Amino acid sequence: MREEGVRCRQCGHCCINVSGAFSACATEADIERWEEAGRADILSWVDPIAAGDGCVYDIWVNPKTGEDVRRCPWLRKVRAEDRYVCRIHDLKPEHCRQYPKSQRHAAETTCPGFGKV
């Protein structure tokens, strides 16, 4: 559960370097939500092999190369602005919804949104 006091600044820090910001994994509920929404495009970036560490599926695996990507494929920079948006915001994985998990986690991952409500 994410701590109170976090306001997303749309800086993209958490999505530009996925491996450094947060674990990239999906839950069974995430997979079911994407299947129900008919989002084969999202599912194509999911590795169906359980990733371990409580992670059900490894995500943001390039469907062409099979390699983990560093930057979230759904992140887009807003033209002529210093902010980013998530193209799958309404369907984003649970781990994204819970980022950052604490003030310490925010500091470790350079999230500027903590304490700026």
PDB file of N, CA and C in Angstrom, residues 25-77:
ATOM      1  N   CYS A  25       6.699  -6.077 -12.324  1.00  0.00           N
ATOM      2  CA  CYS A  25       5.965  -7.331 -12.311  1.00  0.00           C
ATOM      3  C   CYS A  25       4.469  -7.065 -12.313  1.00  0.00           C
ATOM      4  N   ALA A  26       3.732  -8.083 -12.710  1.00  0.00           N
ATOM      5  CA  ALA A  26       2.279  -7.987 -12.750  1.00  0.00           C
ATOM      6  C   ALA A  26       1.679  -9.090 -11.899  1.00  0.00           C
ATOM      7  N   THR A  27       0.505  -8.823 -11.385  1.00  0.00           N
ATOM      8  CA  THR A  27      -0.234  -9.798 -10.598  1.00  0.00           C
ATOM      9  C   THR A  27      -1.216 -10.540 -11.513  1.00  0.00           C
ATOM     10  N   GLU A  28      -1.806 -11.586 -10.985  1.00  0.00           N
ATOM     11  CA  GLU A  28      -2.863 -12.290 -11.723  1.00  0.00           C
ATOM     12  C   GLU A  28      -4.002 -11.325 -12.041  1.00  0.00           C
ATOM     13  N   ALA A  29      -4.327 -10.434 -11.087  1.00  0.00           N
ATOM     14  CA  ALA A  29      -5.407  -9.461 -11.303  1.00  0.00           C
ATOM     15  C   ALA A  29      -5.075  -8.514 -12.459  1.00  0.00           C
ATOM     16  N   ASP A  30      -3.802  -8.103 -12.573  1.00  0.00           N
ATOM     17  CA  ASP A  30      -3.389  -7.248 -13.691  1.00  0.00           C
ATOM     18  C   ASP A  30      -3.631  -7.978 -15.011  1.00  0.00           C
ATOM     19  N   ILE A  31      -3.179  -9.227 -15.078  1.00  0.00           N
ATOM     20  CA  ILE A  31      -3.312 -10.023 -16.303  1.00  0.00           C
ATOM     21  C   ILE A  31      -4.789 -10.177 -16.664  1.00  0.00           C
ATOM     22  N   GLU A  32      -5.616 -10.504 -15.686  1.00  0.00           N
ATOM     23  CA  GLU A  32      -7.054 -10.657 -15.926  1.00  0.00           C
ATOM     24  C   GLU A  32      -7.675  -9.353 -16.426  1.00  0.00           C
ATOM     25  N   ARG A  33      -7.281  -8.223 -15.838  1.00  0.00           N
ATOM     26  CA  ARG A  33      -7.812  -6.912 -16.246  1.00  0.00           C
ATOM     27  C   ARG A  33      -7.454  -6.630 -17.705  1.00  0.00           C
ATOM     28  N   TRP A  34      -6.214  -6.937 -18.092  1.00  0.00           N
ATOM     29  CA  TRP A  34      -5.790  -6.694 -19.471  1.00  0.00           C
ATOM     30  C   TRP A  34      -6.493  -7.636 -20.440  1.00  0.00           C
ATOM     31  N   GLU A  35      -6.680  -8.891 -20.021  1.00  0.00           N
ATOM     32  CA  GLU A  35      -7.393  -9.846 -20.877  1.00  0.00           C
ATOM     33  C   GLU A  35      -8.842  -9.403 -21.070  1.00  0.00           C
ATOM     34  N   GLU A  36      -9.509  -9.017 -19.979  1.00  0.00           N
ATOM     35  CA  GLU A  36     -10.904  -8.565 -20.057  1.00  0.00           C
ATOM     36  C   GLU A  36     -11.048  -7.320 -20.929  1.00  0.00           C
ATOM     37  N   ALA A  37     -10.048  -6.461 -20.916  1.00  0.00           N
ATOM     38  CA  ALA A  37     -10.081  -5.233 -21.715  1.00  0.00           C
ATOM     39  C   ALA A  37      -9.668  -5.488 -23.168  1.00  0.00           C
ATOM     40  N   GLY A  38      -9.261  -6.721 -23.458  1.00  0.00           N
ATOM     41  CA  GLY A  38      -8.832  -7.046 -24.814  1.00  0.00           C
ATOM     42  C   GLY A  38      -7.539  -6.361 -25.201  1.00  0.00           C
ATOM     43  N   ARG A  39      -6.649  -6.179 -24.231  1.00  0.00           N
ATOM     44  CA  ARG A  39      -5.404  -5.441 -24.467  1.00  0.00           C
ATOM     45  C   ARG A  39      -4.232  -6.374 -24.777  1.00  0.00           C
ATOM     46  N   ALA A  40      -4.301  -6.986 -25.953  1.00  0.00           N
ATOM     47  CA  ALA A  40      -3.215  -7.848 -26.412  1.00  0.00           C
ATOM     48  C   ALA A  40      -1.915  -7.061 -26.531  1.00  0.00           C
ATOM     49  N   ASP A  41      -2.026  -5.755 -26.795  1.00  0.00           N
ATOM     50  CA  ASP A  41      -0.822  -4.929 -26.908  1.00  0.00           C
ATOM     51  C   ASP A  41      -0.065  -4.886 -25.585  1.00  0.00           C
ATOM     52  N   ILE A  42      -0.784  -4.773 -24.469  1.00  0.00           N
ATOM     53  CA  ILE A  42      -0.133  -4.780 -23.157  1.00  0.00           C
ATOM     54  C   ILE A  42       0.387  -6.183 -22.861  1.00  0.00           C
ATOM     55  N   LEU A  43      -0.441  -7.182 -23.096  1.00  0.00           N
ATOM     56  CA  LEU A  43      -0.067  -8.569 -22.801  1.00  0.00           C
ATOM     57  C   LEU A  43       1.149  -9.029 -23.596  1.00  0.00           C
ATOM     58  N   SER A  44       1.391  -8.431 -24.754  1.00  0.00           N
ATOM     59  CA  SER A  44       2.558  -8.829 -25.549  1.00  0.00           C
ATOM     60  C   SER A  44       3.873  -8.451 -24.859  1.00  0.00           C
ATOM     61  N   TRP A  45       3.815  -7.541 -23.892  1.00  0.00           N
ATOM     62  CA  TRP A  45       5.001  -7.112 -23.148  1.00  0.00           C
ATOM     63  C   TRP A  45       5.172  -7.878 -21.831  1.00  0.00           C
ATOM     64  N   VAL A  46       4.375  -8.939 -21.645  1.00  0.00           N
ATOM     65  CA  VAL A  46       4.400  -9.736 -20.422  1.00  0.00           C
ATOM     66  C   VAL A  46       5.097 -11.059 -20.681  1.00  0.00           C
ATOM     67  N   ASP A  47       6.028 -11.411 -19.784  1.00  0.00           N
ATOM     68  CA  ASP A  47       6.687 -12.712 -19.852  1.00  0.00           C
ATOM     69  C   ASP A  47       5.864 -13.661 -18.981  1.00  0.00           C
ATOM     70  N   PRO A  48       5.252 -14.668 -19.583  1.00  0.00           N
ATOM     71  CA  PRO A  48       4.359 -15.545 -18.818  1.00  0.00           C
ATOM     72  C   PRO A  48       5.072 -16.437 -17.803  1.00  0.00           C
ATOM     73  N   ILE A  49       6.365 -16.386 -17.747  1.00  0.00           N
ATOM     74  CA  ILE A  49       7.105 -17.177 -16.769  1.00  0.00           C
ATOM     75  C   ILE A  49       7.165 -16.406 -15.462  1.00  0.00           C
ATOM     76  N   ALA A  50       6.752 -17.045 -14.379  1.00  0.00           N
ATOM     77  CA  ALA A  50       6.779 -16.387 -13.062  1.00  0.00           C
ATOM     78  C   ALA A  50       8.175 -15.869 -12.782  1.00  0.00           C
ATOM     79  N   ALA A  51       8.253 -14.636 -12.316  1.00  0.00           N
ATOM     80  CA  ALA A  51       9.541 -13.977 -12.117  1.00  0.00           C
ATOM     81  C   ALA A  51      10.130 -14.195 -10.726  1.00  0.00           C
ATOM     82  N   GLY A  52       9.382 -14.719  -9.791  1.00  0.00           N
ATOM     83  CA  GLY A  52       9.897 -14.943  -8.440  1.00  0.00           C
ATOM     84  C   GLY A  52       9.768 -13.706  -7.572  1.00  0.00           C
ATOM     85  N   ASP A  53      10.277 -13.784  -6.347  1.00  0.00           N
ATOM     86  CA  ASP A  53      10.224 -12.676  -5.388  1.00  0.00           C
ATOM     87  C   ASP A  53       8.806 -12.150  -5.191  1.00  0.00           C
ATOM     88  N   GLY A  54       7.812 -13.041  -5.241  1.00  0.00           N
ATOM     89  CA  GLY A  54       6.428 -12.620  -5.079  1.00  0.00           C
ATOM     90  C   GLY A  54       5.839 -12.027  -6.342  1.00  0.00           C
ATOM     91  N   CYS A  55       6.604 -11.956  -7.366  1.00  0.00           N
ATOM     92  CA  CYS A  55       6.189 -11.392  -8.652  1.00  0.00           C
ATOM     93  C   CYS A  55       5.592 -12.523  -9.490  1.00  0.00           C
ATOM     94  N   VAL A  56       4.383 -12.331  -9.951  1.00  0.00           N
ATOM     95  CA  VAL A  56       3.700 -13.374 -10.710  1.00  0.00           C
ATOM     96  C   VAL A  56       4.170 -13.424 -12.161  1.00  0.00           C
ATOM     97  N   TYR A  57       4.277 -12.271 -12.802  1.00  0.00           N
ATOM     98  CA  TYR A  57       4.723 -12.192 -14.189  1.00  0.00           C
ATOM     99  C   TYR A  57       5.728 -11.063 -14.345  1.00  0.00           C
ATOM    100  N   ASP A  58       6.760 -11.315 -15.121  1.00  0.00           N
ATOM    101  CA  ASP A  58       7.726 -10.282 -15.458  1.00  0.00           C
ATOM    102  C   ASP A  58       7.104  -9.442 -16.575  1.00  0.00           C
ATOM    103  N   ILE A  59       7.134  -8.127 -16.422  1.00  0.00           N
ATOM    104  CA  ILE A  59       6.539  -7.282 -17.451  1.00  0.00           C
ATOM    105  C   ILE A  59       7.551  -6.305 -18.019  1.00  0.00           C
ATOM    106  N   TRP A  60       7.135  -5.736 -19.111  1.00  0.00           N
ATOM    107  CA  TRP A  60       7.898  -4.809 -19.922  1.00  0.00           C
ATOM    108  C   TRP A  60       9.127  -5.515 -20.486  1.00  0.00           C
ATOM    109  N   VAL A  61       8.816  -6.687 -21.047  1.00  0.00           N
ATOM    110  CA  VAL A  61       9.792  -7.491 -21.767  1.00  0.00           C
ATOM    111  C   VAL A  61       9.510  -7.274 -23.249  1.00  0.00           C
ATOM    112  N   ASN A  62      10.509  -6.783 -23.982  1.00  0.00           N
ATOM    113  CA  ASN A  62      10.329  -6.461 -25.393  1.00  0.00           C
ATOM    114  C   ASN A  62       9.859  -7.703 -26.152  1.00  0.00           C
ATOM    115  N   PRO A  63       8.689  -7.638 -26.786  1.00  0.00           N
ATOM    116  CA  PRO A  63       8.172  -8.817 -27.481  1.00  0.00           C
ATOM    117  C   PRO A  63       9.008  -9.227 -28.696  1.00  0.00           C
ATOM    118  N   LYS A  64       9.817  -8.330 -29.213  1.00  0.00           N
ATOM    119  CA  LYS A  64      10.659  -8.661 -30.368  1.00  0.00           C
ATOM    120  C   LYS A  64      11.979  -9.297 -29.967  1.00  0.00           C
ATOM    121  N   THR A  65      12.550  -8.848 -28.837  1.00  0.00           N
ATOM    122  CA  THR A  65      13.875  -9.335 -28.435  1.00  0.00           C
ATOM    123  C   THR A  65      13.851 -10.277 -27.233  1.00  0.00           C
ATOM    124  N   GLY A  66      12.775 -10.225 -26.436  1.00  0.00           N
ATOM    125  CA  GLY A  66      12.710 -11.036 -25.225  1.00  0.00           C
ATOM    126  C   GLY A  66      13.516 -10.449 -24.077  1.00  0.00           C
ATOM    127  N   GLU A  67      14.032  -9.246 -24.256  1.00  0.00           N
ATOM    128  CA  GLU A  67      14.851  -8.588 -23.234  1.00  0.00           C
ATOM    129  C   GLU A  67      14.005  -7.619 -22.404  1.00  0.00           C
ATOM    130  N   ASP A  68      14.345  -7.505 -21.115  1.00  0.00           N
ATOM    131  CA  ASP A  68      13.712  -6.494 -20.275  1.00  0.00           C
ATOM    132  C   ASP A  68      14.081  -5.118 -20.812  1.00  0.00           C
ATOM    133  N   VAL A  69      13.127  -4.202 -20.799  1.00  0.00           N
ATOM    134  CA  VAL A  69      13.412  -2.839 -21.231  1.00  0.00           C
ATOM    135  C   VAL A  69      13.695  -1.975 -20.014  1.00  0.00           C
ATOM    136  N   ARG A  70      14.466  -0.955 -20.197  1.00  0.00           N
ATOM    137  CA  ARG A  70      14.787  -0.042 -19.096  1.00  0.00           C
ATOM    138  C   ARG A  70      13.687   0.995 -18.908  1.00  0.00           C
ATOM    139  N   ARG A  71      13.109   1.439 -19.996  1.00  0.00           N
ATOM    140  CA  ARG A  71      12.076   2.480 -19.966  1.00  0.00           C
ATOM    141  C   ARG A  71      10.719   1.831 -20.239  1.00  0.00           C
ATOM    142  N   CYS A  72       9.712   2.225 -19.487  1.00  0.00           N
ATOM    143  CA  CYS A  72       8.374   1.688 -19.678  1.00  0.00           C
ATOM    144  C   CYS A  72       7.899   2.003 -21.098  1.00  0.00           C
ATOM    145  N   PRO A  73       7.394   1.006 -21.808  1.00  0.00           N
ATOM    146  CA  PRO A  73       6.944   1.240 -23.182  1.00  0.00           C
ATOM    147  C   PRO A  73       5.683   2.092 -23.282  1.00  0.00           C
ATOM    148  N   TRP A  74       5.025   2.344 -22.171  1.00  0.00           N
ATOM    149  CA  TRP A  74       3.774   3.095 -22.181  1.00  0.00           C
ATOM    150  C   TRP A  74       3.956   4.559 -21.751  1.00  0.00           C
ATOM    151  N   LEU A  75       5.172   4.940 -21.465  1.00  0.00           N
ATOM    152  CA  LEU A  75       5.472   6.314 -21.056  1.00  0.00           C
ATOM    153  C   LEU A  75       5.623   7.201 -22.288  1.00  0.00           C
ATOM    154  N   ARG A  76       4.968   8.348 -22.250  1.00  0.00           N
ATOM    155  CA  ARG A  76       5.090   9.313 -23.337  1.00  0.00           C
ATOM    156  C   ARG A  76       5.327  10.697 -22.779  1.00  0.00           C
ATOM    157  N   LYS A  77       6.275  11.403 -23.398  1.00  0.00           N
ATOM    158  CA  LYS A  77       6.564  12.788 -23.022  1.00  0.00           C
ATOM    159  C   LYS A  77       5.500  13.673 -23.655  1.00  0.00           C
TER     160      LYS A  77
END
